[in-house]
mmCIF file of C-alpha atoms in Angstrom:
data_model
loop_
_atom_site.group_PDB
_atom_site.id
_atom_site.type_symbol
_atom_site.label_atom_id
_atom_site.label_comp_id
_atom_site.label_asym_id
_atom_site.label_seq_id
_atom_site.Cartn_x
_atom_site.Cartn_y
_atom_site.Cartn_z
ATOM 1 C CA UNK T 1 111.690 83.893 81.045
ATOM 2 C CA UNK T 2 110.581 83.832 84.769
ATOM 3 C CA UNK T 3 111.761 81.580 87.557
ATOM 4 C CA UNK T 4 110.729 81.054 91.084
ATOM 5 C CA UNK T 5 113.522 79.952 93.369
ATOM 6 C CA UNK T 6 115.012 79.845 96.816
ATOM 7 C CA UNK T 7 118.637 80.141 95.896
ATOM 8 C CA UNK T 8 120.184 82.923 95.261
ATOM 9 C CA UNK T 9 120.837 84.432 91.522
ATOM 10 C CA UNK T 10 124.312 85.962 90.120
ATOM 11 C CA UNK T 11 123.752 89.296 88.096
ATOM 12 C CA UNK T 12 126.497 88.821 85.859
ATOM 13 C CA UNK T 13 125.769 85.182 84.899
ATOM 14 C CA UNK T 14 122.083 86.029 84.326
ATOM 15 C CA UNK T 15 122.757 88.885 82.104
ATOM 16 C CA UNK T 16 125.304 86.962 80.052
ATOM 17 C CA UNK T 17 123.155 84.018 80.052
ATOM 18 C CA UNK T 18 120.744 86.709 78.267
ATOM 19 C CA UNK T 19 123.084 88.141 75.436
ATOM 20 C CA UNK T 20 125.013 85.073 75.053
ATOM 21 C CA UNK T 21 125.124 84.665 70.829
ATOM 22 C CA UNK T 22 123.172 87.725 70.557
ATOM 23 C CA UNK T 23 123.843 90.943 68.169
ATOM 24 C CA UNK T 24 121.194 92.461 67.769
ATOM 25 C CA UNK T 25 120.654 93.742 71.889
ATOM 26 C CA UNK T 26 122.090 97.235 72.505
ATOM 27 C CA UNK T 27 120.732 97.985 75.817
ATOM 28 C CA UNK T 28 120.381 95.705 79.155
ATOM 29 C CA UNK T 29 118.902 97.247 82.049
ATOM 30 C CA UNK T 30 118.491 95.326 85.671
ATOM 31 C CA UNK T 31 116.673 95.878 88.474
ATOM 32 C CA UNK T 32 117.423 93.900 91.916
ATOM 33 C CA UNK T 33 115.550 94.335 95.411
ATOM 34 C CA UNK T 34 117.482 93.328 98.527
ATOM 35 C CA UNK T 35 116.286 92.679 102.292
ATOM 36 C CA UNK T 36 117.123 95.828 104.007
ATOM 37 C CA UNK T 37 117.406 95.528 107.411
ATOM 38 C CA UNK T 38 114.815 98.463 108.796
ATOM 39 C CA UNK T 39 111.278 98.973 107.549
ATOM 40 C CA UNK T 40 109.103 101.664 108.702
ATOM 41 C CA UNK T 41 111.386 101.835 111.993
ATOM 42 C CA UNK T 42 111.333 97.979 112.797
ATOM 43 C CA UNK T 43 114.189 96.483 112.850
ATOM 44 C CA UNK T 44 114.739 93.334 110.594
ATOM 45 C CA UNK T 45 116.562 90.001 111.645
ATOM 46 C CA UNK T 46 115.437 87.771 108.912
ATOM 47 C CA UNK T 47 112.028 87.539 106.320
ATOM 48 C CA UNK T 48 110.235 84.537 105.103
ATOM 49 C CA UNK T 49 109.011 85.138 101.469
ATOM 50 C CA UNK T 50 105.850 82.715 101.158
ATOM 51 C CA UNK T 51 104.005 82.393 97.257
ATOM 52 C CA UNK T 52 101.360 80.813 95.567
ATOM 53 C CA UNK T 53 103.184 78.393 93.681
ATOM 54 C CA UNK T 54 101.201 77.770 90.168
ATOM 55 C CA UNK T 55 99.656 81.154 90.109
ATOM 56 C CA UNK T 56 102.883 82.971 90.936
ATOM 57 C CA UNK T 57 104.680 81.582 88.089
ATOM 58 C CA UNK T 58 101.340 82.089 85.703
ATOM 59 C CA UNK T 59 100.861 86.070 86.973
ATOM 60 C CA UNK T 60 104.826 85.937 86.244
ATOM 61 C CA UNK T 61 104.535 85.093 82.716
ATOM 62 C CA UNK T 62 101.216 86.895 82.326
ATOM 63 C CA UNK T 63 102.929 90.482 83.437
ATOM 64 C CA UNK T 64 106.255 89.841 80.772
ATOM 65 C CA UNK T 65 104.240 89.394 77.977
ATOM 66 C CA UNK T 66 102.060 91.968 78.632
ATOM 67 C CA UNK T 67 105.817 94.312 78.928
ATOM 68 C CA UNK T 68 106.476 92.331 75.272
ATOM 69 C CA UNK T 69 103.131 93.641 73.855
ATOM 70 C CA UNK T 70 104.015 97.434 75.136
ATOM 71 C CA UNK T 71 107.703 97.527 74.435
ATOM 72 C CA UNK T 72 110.180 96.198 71.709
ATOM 73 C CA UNK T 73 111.874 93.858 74.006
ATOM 74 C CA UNK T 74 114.881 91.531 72.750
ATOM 75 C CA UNK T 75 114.459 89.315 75.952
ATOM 76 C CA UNK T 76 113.619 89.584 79.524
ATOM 77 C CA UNK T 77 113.958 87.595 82.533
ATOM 78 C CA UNK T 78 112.637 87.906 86.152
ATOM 79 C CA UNK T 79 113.842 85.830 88.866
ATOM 80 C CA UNK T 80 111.890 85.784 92.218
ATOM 81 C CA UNK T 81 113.256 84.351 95.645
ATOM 82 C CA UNK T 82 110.726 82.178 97.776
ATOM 83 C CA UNK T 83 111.943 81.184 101.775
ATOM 84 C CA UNK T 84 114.046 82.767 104.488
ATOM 85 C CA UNK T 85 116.272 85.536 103.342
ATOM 86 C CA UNK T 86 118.420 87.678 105.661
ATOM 87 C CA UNK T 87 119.105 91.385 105.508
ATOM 88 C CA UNK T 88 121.694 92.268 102.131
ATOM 89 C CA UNK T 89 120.226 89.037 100.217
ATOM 90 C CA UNK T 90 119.172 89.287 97.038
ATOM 91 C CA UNK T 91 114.976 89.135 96.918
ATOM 92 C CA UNK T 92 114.117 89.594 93.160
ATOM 93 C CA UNK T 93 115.980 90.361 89.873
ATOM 94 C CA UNK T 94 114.111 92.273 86.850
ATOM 95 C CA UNK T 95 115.990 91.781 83.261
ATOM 96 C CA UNK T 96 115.051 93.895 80.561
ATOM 97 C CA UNK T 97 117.103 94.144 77.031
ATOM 98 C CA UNK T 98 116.004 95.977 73.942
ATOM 99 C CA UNK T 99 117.800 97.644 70.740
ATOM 100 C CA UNK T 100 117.426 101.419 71.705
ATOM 101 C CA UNK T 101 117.669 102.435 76.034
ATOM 102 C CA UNK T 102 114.222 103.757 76.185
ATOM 103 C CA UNK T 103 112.721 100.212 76.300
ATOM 104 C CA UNK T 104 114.586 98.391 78.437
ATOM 105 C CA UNK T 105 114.232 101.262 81.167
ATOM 106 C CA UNK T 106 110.349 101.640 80.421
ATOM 107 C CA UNK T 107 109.775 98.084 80.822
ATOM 108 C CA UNK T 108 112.029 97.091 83.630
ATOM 109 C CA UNK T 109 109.865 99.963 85.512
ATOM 110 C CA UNK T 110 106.670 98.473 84.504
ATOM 111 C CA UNK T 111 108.042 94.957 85.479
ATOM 112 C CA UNK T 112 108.700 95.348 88.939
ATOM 113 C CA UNK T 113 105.626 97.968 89.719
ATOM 114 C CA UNK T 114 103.333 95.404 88.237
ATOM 115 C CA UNK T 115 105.062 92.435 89.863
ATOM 116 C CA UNK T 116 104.690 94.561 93.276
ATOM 117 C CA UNK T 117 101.326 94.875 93.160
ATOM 118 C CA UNK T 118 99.914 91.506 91.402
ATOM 119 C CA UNK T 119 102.367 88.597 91.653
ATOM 120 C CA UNK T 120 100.686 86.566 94.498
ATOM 121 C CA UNK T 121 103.903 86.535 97.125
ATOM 122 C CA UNK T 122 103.505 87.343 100.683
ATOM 123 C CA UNK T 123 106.776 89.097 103.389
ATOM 124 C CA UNK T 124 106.754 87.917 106.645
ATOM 125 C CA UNK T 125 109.445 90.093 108.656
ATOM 126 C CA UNK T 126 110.900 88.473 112.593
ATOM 127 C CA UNK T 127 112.994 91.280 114.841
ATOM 128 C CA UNK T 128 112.991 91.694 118.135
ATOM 129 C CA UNK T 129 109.489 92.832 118.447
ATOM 130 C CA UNK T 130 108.159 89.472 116.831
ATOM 131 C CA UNK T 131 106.952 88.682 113.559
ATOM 132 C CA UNK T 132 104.416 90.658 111.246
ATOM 133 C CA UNK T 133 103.220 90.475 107.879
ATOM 134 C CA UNK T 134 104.349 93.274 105.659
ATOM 135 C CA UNK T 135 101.308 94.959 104.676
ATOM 136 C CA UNK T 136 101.158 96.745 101.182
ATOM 137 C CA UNK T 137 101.448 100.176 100.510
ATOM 138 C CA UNK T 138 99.149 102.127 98.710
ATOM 139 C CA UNK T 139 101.997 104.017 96.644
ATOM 140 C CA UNK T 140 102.646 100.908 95.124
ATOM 141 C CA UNK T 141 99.148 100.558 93.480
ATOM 142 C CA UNK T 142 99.923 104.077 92.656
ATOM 143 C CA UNK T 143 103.053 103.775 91.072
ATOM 144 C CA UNK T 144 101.028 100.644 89.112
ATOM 145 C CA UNK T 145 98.384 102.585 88.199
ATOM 146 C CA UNK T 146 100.376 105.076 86.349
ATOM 147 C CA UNK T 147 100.828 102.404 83.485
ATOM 148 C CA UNK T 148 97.405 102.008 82.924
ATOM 149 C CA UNK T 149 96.949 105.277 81.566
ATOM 150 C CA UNK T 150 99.616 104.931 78.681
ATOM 151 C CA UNK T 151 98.800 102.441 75.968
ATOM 152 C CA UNK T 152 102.983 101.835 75.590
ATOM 153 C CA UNK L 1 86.274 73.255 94.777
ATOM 154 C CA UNK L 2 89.718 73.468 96.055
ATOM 155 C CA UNK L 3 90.021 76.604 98.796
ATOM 156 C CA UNK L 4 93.377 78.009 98.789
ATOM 157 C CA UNK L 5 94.264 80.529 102.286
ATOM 158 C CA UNK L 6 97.583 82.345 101.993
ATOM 159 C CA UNK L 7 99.675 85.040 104.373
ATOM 160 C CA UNK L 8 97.480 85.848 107.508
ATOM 161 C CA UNK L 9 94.238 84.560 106.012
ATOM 162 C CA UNK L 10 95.705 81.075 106.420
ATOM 163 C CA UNK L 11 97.244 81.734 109.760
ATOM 164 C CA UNK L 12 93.562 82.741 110.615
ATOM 165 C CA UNK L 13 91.211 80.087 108.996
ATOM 166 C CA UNK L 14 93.668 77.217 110.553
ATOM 167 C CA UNK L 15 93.871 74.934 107.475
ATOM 168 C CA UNK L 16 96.564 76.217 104.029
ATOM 169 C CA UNK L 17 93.914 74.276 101.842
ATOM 170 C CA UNK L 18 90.827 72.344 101.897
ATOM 171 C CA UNK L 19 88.521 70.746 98.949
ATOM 172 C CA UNK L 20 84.996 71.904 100.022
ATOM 173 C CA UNK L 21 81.523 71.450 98.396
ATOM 174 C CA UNK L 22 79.472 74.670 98.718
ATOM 175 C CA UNK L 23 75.672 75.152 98.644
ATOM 176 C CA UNK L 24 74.784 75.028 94.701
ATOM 177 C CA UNK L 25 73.252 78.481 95.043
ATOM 178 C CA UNK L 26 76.347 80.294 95.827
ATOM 179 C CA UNK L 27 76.406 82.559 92.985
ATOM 180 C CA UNK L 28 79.788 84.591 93.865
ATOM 181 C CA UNK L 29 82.887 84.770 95.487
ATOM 182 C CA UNK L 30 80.785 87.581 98.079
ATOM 183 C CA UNK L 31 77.986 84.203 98.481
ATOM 184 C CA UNK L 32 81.139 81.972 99.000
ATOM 185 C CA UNK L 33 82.757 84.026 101.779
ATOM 186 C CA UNK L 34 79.633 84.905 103.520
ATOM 187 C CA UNK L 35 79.289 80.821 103.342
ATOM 188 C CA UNK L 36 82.357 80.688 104.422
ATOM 189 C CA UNK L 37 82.112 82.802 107.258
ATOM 190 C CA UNK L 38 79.282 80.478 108.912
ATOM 191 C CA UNK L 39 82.072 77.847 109.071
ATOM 192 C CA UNK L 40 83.515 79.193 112.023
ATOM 193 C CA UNK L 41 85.552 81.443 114.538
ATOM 194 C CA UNK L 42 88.824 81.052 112.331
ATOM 195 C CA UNK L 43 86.651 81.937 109.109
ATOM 196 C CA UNK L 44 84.691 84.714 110.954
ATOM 197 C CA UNK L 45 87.968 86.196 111.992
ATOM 198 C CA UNK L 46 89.915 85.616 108.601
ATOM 199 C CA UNK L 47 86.851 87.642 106.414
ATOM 200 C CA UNK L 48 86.114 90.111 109.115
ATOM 201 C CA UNK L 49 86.951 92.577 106.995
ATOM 202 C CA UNK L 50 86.438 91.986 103.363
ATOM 203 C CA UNK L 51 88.131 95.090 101.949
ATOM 204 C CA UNK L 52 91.801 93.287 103.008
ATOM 205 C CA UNK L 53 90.808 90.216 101.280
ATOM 206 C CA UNK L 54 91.686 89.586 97.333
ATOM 207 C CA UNK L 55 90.709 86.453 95.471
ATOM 208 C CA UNK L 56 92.062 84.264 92.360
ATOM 209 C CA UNK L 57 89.736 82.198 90.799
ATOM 210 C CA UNK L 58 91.130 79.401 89.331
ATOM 211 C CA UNK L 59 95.008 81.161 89.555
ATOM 212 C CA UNK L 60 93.655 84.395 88.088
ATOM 213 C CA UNK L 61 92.944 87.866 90.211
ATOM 214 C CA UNK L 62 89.006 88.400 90.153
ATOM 215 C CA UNK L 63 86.535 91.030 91.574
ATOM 216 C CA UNK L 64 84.387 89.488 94.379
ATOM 217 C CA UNK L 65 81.396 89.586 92.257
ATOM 218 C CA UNK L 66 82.710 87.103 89.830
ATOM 219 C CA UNK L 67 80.912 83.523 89.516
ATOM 220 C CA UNK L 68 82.451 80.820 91.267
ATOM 221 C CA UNK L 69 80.169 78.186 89.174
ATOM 222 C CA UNK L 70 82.684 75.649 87.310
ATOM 223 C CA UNK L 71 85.430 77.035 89.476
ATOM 224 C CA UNK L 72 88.662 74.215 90.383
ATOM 225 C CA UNK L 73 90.978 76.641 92.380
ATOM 226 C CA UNK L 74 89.675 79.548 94.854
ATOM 227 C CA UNK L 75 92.294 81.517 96.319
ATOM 228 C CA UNK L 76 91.831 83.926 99.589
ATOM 229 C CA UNK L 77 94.984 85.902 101.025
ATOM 230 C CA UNK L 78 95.952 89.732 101.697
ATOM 231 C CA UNK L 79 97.187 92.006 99.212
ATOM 232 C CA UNK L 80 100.597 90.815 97.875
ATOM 233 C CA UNK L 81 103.870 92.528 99.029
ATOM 234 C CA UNK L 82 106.478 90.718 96.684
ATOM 235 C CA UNK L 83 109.179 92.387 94.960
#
């Protein structure tokens, strides 16, 4: 499952909503980013997360079921913020849950560095310098990359 | 064809979206932004320089040689920085 949303998400009641009636899940691993208040020395006072709605929730989907074709995956869910968010807010939430560890670790990885690097959303950081785009970094493509090599 | 401008590209061209009807002999996204670019200051500025700029044809990631014939959606923003 992926949703697109400008409130914010609770941990607990998204992982519960995930194993609710379920016996057959013996590992859940999550992943959640946060607006941290520095970046590359800047100070941060707020960020406005802007998307491509249609093709964000498309590239969503189209990244989890590629982690469903390389992993044995019970269920998955990733949860992406869209509007103003202040430093300590939540930004995105990565689900993964599987029989055996090694999944759910592998694919929450491959989740969020695929996510990072194709899932059409845009950071736009104020301080007290002014505003800026965040511009992407080329150890994310890297860290993308890497999964290209391994057939899962 | 719709033209979609996201991020800094859209602060740049002026206009989020606008439906457009390009020369027929545009073969690729490279003909459309070179088209593109003859539309003015905002557009010259915007696709300046090409290596920033990533495309989605019809809400799908594509190379810049890919045909834009039969195309609804064409998306132009900088890479993405989500997560």
């Amino acid at each position: 499952m992926i949703r697109v949303q400008a409130q914010d998400f609770d941990i607990g009641a998204e992982i519960a909503g995930l194993t609710k009636g379920r016996t057959d899940i013996g590992a859940v691993v999550t992943f959640t980013g946060l607006v941290r208040d520095m970046t590359g020395g800047a100070s941060v006072a707020s960020m406005e997360l802007e998307h491509y709605p249609g093709m964000t929730e498309r590239e969503l989907e189209r990244i989890e079921q590629e982690a469903h074709r390389r992993w044995s995956l019970q269920a998955s869910l990733i949860v992406h913020r869209i509007g103003k968010l202040s430093p300590g807010d939540n930004i995105v939430l990565v689900i993964t849950a599987s029989a055996h560890r090694e999944d759910a670790f592998e694919a929450a990885k491959f989740l969020m560095d695929y996510l990072k690097t194709r899932a059409p959303f845009w950071k736009r950081e104020a301080g007290p310098e002014g505003d800026r785009w965040v511009e992407a970094r080329a150890s994310d493509d890297d860290a993308a990359k890497r999964w290209d090599k391994k057939s899962g | 064809m719709k033209i979609l401008y996201f991020s800094w590209v859209r602060q740049k061209v002026g206009v989020a979206e606008e439906d457009i009807t390009p020369p027929p002999d545009l073969r690729d996204v490279t003909a459309l932004i070179g088209w593109l670019k003859s539309r003015g200051e905002g557009y010259e500025a915007a696709f300046e320089n090409p290596k920033l700029i990533r495309v989605a044809v019809d809400q799908t990631h594509a190379e810049f040689d890919a045909p834009i014939a039969g195309a609804q959606e064409i998306a132009f923003f900088p890479p993405v920085t989500g997560g």
